Tab-separated table of C-alpha atoms and ligand atoms in Angstrom:
chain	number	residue	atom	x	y	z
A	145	UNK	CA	-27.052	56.493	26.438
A	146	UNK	CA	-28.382	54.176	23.431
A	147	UNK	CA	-24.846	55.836	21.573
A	148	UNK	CA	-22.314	54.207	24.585
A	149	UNK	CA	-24.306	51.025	24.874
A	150	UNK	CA	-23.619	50.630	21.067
A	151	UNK	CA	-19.861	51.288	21.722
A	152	UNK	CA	-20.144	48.571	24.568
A	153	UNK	CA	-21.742	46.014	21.995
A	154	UNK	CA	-19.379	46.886	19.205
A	155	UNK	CA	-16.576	46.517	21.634
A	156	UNK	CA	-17.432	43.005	23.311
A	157	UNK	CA	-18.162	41.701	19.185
A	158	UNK	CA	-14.765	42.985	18.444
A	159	UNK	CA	-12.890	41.814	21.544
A	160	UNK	CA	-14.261	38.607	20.937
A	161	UNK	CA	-13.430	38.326	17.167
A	162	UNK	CA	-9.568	39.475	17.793
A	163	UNK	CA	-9.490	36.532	20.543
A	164	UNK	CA	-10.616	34.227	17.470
A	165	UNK	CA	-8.610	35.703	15.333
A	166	UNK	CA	-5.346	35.667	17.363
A	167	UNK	CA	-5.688	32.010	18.689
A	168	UNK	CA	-6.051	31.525	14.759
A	169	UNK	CA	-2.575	33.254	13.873
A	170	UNK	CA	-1.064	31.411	16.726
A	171	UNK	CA	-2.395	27.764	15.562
A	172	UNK	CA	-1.488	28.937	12.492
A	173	UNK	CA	2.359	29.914	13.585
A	174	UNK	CA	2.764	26.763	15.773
A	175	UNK	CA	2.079	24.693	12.644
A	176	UNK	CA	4.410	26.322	10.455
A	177	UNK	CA	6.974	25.298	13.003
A	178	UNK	CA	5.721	21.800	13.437
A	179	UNK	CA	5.555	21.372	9.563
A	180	UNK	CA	9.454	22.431	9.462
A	181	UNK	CA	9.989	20.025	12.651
A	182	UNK	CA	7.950	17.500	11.699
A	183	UNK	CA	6.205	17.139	15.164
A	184	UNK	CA	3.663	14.907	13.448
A	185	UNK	CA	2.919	11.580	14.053
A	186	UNK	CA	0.562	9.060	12.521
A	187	UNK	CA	-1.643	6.406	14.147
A	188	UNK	CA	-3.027	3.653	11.855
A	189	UNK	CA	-6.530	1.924	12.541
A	190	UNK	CA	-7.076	-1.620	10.911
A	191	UNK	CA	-9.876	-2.011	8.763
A	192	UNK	CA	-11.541	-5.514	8.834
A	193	UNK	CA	-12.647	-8.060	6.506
A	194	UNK	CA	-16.365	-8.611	8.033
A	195	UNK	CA	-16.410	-12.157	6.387
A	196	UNK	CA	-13.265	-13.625	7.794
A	197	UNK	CA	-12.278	-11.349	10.862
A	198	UNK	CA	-8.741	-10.465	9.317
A	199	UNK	CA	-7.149	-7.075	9.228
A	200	UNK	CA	-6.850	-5.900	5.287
A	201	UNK	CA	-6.014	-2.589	5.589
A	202	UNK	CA	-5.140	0.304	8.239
A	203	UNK	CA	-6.242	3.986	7.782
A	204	UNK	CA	-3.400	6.543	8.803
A	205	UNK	CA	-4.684	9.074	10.624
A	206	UNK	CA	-2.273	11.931	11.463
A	207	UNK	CA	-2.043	13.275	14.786
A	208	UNK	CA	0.230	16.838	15.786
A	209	UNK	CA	1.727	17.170	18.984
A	210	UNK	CA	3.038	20.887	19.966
A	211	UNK	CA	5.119	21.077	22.872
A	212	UNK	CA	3.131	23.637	24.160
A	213	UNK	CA	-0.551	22.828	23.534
A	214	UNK	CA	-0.388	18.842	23.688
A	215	UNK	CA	-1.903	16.943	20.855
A	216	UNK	CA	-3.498	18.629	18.750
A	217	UNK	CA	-7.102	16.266	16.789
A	218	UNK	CA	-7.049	16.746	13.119
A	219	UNK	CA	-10.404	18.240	12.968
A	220	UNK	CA	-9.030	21.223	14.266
A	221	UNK	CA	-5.833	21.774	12.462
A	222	UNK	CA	-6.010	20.091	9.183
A	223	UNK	CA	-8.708	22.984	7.695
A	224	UNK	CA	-5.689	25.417	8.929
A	225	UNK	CA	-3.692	23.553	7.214
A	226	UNK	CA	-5.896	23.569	3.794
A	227	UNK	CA	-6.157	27.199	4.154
A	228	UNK	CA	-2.495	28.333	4.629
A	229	UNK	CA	-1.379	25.730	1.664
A	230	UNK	CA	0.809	24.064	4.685
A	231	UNK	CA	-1.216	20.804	3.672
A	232	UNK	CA	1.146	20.172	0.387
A	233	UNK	CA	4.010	19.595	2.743
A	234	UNK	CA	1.711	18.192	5.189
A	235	UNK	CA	0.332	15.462	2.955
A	236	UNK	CA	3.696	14.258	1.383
A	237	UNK	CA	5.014	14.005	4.687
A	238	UNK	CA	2.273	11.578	5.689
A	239	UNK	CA	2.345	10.126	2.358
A	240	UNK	CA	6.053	9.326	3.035
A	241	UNK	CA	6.647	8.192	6.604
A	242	UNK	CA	3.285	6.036	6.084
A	243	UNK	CA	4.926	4.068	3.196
A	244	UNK	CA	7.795	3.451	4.888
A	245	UNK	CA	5.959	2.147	7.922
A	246	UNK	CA	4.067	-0.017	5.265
A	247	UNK	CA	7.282	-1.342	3.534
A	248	UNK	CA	8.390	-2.326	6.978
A	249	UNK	CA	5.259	-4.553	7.712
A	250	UNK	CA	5.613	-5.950	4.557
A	251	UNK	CA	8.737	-7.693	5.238
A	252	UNK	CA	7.263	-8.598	8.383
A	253	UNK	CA	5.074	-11.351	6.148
A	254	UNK	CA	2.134	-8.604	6.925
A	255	UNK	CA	0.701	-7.584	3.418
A	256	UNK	CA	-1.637	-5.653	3.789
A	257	UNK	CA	-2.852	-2.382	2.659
A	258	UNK	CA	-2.858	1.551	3.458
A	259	UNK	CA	-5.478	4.184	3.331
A	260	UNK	CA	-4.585	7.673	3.311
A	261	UNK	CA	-6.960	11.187	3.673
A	262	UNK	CA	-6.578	13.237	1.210
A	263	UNK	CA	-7.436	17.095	0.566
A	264	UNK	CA	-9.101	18.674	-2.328
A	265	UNK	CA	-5.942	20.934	-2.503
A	266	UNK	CA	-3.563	18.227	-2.954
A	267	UNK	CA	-5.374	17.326	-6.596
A	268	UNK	CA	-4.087	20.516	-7.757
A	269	UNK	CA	-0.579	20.531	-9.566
A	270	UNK	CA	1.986	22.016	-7.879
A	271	UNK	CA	5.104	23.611	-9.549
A	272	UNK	CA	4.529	21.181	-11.919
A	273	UNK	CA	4.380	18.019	-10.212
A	274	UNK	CA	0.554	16.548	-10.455
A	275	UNK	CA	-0.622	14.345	-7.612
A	276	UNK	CA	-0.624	11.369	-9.195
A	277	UNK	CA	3.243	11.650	-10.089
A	278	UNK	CA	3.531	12.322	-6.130
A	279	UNK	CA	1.996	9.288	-5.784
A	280	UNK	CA	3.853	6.789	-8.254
A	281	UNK	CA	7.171	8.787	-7.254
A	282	UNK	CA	6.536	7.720	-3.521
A	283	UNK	CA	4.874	4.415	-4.317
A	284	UNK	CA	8.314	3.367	-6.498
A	285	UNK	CA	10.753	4.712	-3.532
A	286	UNK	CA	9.424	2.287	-0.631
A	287	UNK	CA	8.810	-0.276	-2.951
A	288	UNK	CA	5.048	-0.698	-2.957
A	289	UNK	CA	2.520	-1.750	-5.747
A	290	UNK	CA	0.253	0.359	-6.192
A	291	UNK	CA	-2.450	-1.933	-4.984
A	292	UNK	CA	-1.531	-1.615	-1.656
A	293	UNK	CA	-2.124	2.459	-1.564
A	294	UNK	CA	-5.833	3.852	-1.341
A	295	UNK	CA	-7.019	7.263	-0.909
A	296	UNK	CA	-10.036	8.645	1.049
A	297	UNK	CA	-11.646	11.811	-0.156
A	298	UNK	CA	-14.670	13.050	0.558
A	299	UNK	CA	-17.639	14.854	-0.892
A	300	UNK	CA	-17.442	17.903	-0.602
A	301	UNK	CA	-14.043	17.912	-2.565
A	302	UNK	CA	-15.361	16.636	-5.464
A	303	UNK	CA	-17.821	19.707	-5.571
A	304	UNK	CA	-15.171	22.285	-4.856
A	305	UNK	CA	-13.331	21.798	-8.344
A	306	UNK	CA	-14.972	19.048	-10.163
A	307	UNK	CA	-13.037	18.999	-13.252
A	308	UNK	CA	-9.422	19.632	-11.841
A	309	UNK	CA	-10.173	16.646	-9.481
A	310	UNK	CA	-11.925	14.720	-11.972
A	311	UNK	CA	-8.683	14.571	-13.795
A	312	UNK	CA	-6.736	13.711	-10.738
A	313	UNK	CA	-8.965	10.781	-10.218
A	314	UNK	CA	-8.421	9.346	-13.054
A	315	UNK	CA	-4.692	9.589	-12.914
A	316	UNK	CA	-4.483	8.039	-9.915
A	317	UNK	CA	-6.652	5.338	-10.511
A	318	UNK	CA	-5.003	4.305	-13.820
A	319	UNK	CA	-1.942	4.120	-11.406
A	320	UNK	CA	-3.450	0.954	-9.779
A	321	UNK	CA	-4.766	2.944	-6.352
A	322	UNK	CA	-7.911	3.035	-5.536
A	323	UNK	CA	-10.410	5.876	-4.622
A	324	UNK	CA	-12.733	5.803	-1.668
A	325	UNK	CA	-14.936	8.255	-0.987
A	326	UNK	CA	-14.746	8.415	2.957
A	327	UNK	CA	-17.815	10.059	5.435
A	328	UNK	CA	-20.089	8.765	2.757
A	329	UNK	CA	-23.810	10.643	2.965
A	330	UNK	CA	-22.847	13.383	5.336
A	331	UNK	CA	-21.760	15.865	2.111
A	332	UNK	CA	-24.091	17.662	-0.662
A	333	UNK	CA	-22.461	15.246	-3.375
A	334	UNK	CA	-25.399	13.793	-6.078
A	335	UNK	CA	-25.498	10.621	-6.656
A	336	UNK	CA	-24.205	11.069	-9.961
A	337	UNK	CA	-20.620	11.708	-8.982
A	338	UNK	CA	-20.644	7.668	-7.944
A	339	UNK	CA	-21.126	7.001	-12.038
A	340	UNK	CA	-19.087	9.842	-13.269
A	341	UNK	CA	-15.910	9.251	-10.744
A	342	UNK	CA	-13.659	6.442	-10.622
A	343	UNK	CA	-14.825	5.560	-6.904
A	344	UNK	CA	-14.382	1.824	-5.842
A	345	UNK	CA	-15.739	2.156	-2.249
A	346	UNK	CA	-18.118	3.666	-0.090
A	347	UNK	CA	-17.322	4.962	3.329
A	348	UNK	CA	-20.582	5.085	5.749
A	349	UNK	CA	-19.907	7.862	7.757
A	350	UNK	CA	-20.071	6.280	11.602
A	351	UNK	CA	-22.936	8.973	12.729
A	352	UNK	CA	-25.873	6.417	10.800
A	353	UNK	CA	-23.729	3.615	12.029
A	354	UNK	CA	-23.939	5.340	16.100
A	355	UNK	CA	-27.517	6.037	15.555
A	356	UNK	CA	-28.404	2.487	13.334
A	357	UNK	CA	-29.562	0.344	16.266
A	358	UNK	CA	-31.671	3.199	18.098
A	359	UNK	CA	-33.277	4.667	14.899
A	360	UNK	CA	-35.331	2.542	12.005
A	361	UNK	CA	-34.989	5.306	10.084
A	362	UNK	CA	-31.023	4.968	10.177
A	363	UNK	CA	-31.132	1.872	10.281
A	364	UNK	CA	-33.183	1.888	7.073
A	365	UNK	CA	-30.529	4.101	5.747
A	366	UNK	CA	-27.616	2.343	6.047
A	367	UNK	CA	-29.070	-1.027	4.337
A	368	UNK	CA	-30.327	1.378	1.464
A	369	UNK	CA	-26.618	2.607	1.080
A	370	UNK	CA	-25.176	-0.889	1.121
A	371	UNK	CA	-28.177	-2.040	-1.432
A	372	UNK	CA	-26.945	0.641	-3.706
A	373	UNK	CA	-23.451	0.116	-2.881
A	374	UNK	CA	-23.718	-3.380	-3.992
A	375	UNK	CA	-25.868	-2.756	-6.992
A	376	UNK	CA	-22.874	-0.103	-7.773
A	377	UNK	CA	-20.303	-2.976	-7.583
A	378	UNK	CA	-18.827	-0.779	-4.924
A	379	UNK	CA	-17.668	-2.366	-1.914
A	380	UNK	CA	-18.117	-1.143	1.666
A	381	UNK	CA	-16.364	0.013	5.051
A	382	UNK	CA	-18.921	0.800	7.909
A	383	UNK	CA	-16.488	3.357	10.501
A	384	UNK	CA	-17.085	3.792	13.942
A	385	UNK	CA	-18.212	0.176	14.613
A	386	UNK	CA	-17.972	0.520	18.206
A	387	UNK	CA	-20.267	-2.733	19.400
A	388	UNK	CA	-20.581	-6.174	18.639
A	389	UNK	CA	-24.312	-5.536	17.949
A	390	UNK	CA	-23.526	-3.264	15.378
A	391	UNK	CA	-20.940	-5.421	14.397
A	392	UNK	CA	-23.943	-8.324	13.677
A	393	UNK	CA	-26.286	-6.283	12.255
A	394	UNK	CA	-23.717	-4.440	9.756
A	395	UNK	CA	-22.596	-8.448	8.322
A	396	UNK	CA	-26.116	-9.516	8.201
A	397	UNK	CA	-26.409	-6.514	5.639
A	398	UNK	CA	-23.734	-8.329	3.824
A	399	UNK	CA	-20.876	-5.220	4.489
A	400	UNK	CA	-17.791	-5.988	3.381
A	401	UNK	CA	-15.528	-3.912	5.761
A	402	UNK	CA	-15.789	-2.798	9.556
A	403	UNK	CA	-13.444	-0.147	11.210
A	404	UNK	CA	-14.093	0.926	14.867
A	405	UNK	CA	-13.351	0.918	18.201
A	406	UNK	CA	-15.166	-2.281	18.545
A	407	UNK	CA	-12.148	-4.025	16.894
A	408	UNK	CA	-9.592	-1.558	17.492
A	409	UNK	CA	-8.932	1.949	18.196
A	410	UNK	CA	-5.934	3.623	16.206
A	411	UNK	CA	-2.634	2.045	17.139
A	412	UNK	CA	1.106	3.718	17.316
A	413	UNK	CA	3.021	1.960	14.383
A	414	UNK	CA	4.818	-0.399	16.919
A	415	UNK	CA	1.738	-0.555	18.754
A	416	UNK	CA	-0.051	-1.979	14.787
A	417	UNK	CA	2.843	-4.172	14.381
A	418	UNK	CA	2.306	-5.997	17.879
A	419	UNK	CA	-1.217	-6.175	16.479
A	420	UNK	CA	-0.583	-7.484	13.568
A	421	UNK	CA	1.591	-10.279	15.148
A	422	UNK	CA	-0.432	-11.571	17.663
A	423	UNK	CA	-3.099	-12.100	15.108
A	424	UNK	CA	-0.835	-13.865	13.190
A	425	UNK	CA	0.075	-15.913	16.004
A	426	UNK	CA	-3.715	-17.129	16.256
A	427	UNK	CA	-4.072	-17.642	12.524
A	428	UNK	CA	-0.485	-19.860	12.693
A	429	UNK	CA	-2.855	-21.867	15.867
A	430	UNK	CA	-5.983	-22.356	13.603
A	431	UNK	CA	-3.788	-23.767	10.714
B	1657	LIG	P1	-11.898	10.255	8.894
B	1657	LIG	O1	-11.020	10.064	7.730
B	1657	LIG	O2	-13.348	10.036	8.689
B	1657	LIG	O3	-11.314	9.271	10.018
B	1657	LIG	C1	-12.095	8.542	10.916
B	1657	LIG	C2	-12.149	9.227	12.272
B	1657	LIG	O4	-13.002	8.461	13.126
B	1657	LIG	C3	-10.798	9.292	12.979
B	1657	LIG	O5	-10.775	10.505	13.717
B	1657	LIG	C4	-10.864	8.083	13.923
B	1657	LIG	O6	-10.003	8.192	15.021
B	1657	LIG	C5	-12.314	8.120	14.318
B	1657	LIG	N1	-12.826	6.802	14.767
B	1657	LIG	C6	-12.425	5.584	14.400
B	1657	LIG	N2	-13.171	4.610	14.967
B	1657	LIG	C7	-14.078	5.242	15.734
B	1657	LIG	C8	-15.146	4.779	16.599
B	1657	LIG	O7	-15.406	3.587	16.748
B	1657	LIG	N3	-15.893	5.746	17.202
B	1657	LIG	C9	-15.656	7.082	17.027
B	1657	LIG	N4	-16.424	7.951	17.680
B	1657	LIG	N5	-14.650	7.549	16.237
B	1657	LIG	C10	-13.880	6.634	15.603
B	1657	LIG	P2	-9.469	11.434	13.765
B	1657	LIG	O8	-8.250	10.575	13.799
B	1657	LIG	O9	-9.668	12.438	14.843
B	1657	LIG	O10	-9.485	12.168	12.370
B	1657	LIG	C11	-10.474	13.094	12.045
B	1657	LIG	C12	-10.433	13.472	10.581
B	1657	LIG	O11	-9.242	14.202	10.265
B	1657	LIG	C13	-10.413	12.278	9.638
B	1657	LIG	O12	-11.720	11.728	9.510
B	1657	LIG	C14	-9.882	12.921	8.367
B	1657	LIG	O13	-10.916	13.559	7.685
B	1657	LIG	C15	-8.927	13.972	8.918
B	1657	LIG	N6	-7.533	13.486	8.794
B	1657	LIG	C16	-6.823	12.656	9.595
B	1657	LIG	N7	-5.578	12.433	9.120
B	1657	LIG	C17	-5.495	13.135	7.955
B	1657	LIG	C18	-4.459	13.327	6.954
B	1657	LIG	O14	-3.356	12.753	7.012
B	1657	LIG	N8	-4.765	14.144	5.902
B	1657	LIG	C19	-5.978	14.760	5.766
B	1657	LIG	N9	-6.179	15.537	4.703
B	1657	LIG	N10	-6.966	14.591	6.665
B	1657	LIG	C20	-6.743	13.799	7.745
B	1658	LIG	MG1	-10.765	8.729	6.311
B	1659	LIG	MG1	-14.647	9.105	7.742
B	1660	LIG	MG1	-14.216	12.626	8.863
């Protein structure tokens, strides 16, 4: 008897680790399709200026739609896309079609800036071509100074390969773009990696910004990381800013940058541009 039911256990733990496994291969076939179709997309979130209102910057954020299983949230297929090396073709891709939707709001009159996310992978060299020539290739072919590029990265790739990355960073920041290091507090990174890496801003991850106004101990949190931020000569973006309380109490605190639904959620590229023009239009009223 005890001999069947361990059959019956060891089948159910199987049966459920082949359903894993296959919905894994599948994800993992779909995107290899997608990446040769390019059924990507990318929606771009402005990031504010807390002390004048206006829109500096926009984060892409990349979005997959398979004509089969909808859209498809980053969260879920981006680690696939780390693991199978699909990422490399993944990340130029965004790199490029997010330029060119940046060179195109520049001749609009709207200069701002771009953020991309970036994975630790991409800091490695690849048949010979290092990141940061990636970068100044793509930056020269839309015609963009390199001032108006950033990269996110966060903790945890610093950890993963510290002195491969290390190097990276340094290339690309001699390039003129600058490094943030997004989801700021949520990783296992020390404190030290803020002297030792060329890091200009701080990201606070939005779950101390969702919990700020209930918690004192969050709350506490987040004015400690903008203290030390500012002591750093680091400047900061609070994300997920999705009320106008923690709009106030973030700019009391003397943050430099908001992004959230609060202000806006992430916007098609036409749906940015209207955006950006019908601010414009109220600026052109104040003036
Ligand atoms: P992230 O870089 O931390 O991006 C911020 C995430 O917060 C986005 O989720 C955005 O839609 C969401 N968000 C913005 N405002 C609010 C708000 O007010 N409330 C809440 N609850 N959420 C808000 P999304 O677009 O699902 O992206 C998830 C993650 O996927 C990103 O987190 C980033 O780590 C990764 N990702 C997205 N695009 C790319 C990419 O092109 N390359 C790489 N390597 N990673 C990417
Ligand atoms: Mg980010
Ligand atoms: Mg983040
Ligand atoms: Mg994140």
């Amino acid at each position: 008897q005890a001999k069947s039911d361990g059959r019956a256990h060891y089948k159910l733990f199987s049966e459920g680790m082949d359903q894993t496994i296959f919905e894994q291969i599948k994800l993992e076939q779909r995107l290899r399709k997608a990446v040769l179709h390019s059924d990507f997309y990318i929606n771009y979130q402005p990031i504010i200026d807390m002390s004048t209102g206006s829109i500096t910057s926009v984060e892409a954020l990349l979005r997959w739609r398979d004509p089969e299983l909808g859209v498809i949230s980053p969260d879920k297929f981006i680690p696939i896309a780390e693991e199978t090396g699909l990422i490399d073709a993944l990340g130029k891709w965004v790199l490029e079609q997010a330029l060119c939707d940046l060179a195109r709001w520049h001749k609009h009159g709207h200069k701002i800036s771009l953020a991309i996310n970036v994975s630790g992978r991409q800091c490695i060299n690849h048949q010979g071509e290092s990141f940061s020539q990636i970068l100044s290739k793509a930056l020269i072919q839309y015609g963009i100074a390199p001032r108006y590029l950033h990269i996110e990265i966060t903790e945890t790739m610093l950890i993963d390969d510290e002195v491969q990355c290390l190097q990276t960073l340094e290339e690309v920041s001699s390039l003129g773009v600058d490094i943030y290091l997004d989801d700021f507090g949520t990783g296992y990174s020390s404190l030290a990696y803020l002297k030792g890496f060329p890091i200009s801003v701080l990201k606070i991850d939005k779950s101390f910004i969702e919990s700020a106004l209930e918690s004192n101990k969050d709350a506490n949190l987040v004015k400690a990381i903008i203290i030390m931020g500012q002591s750093l000569q680091l400047k900061l973006v609070s994300e997920g800013v999705e009320t106008q309380q923690q709009w106030d109490f973030l700019q009391k605190l003397g943050c430099d940058y908001a992004q959230g639904y609060f202000m806006s959620r992430p916007l098609s590229g036409k749906g940015l541009l209207s955006y950006l023009e019908s601010k414009k239009e109220v600026m052109e009223l104040i003036e």
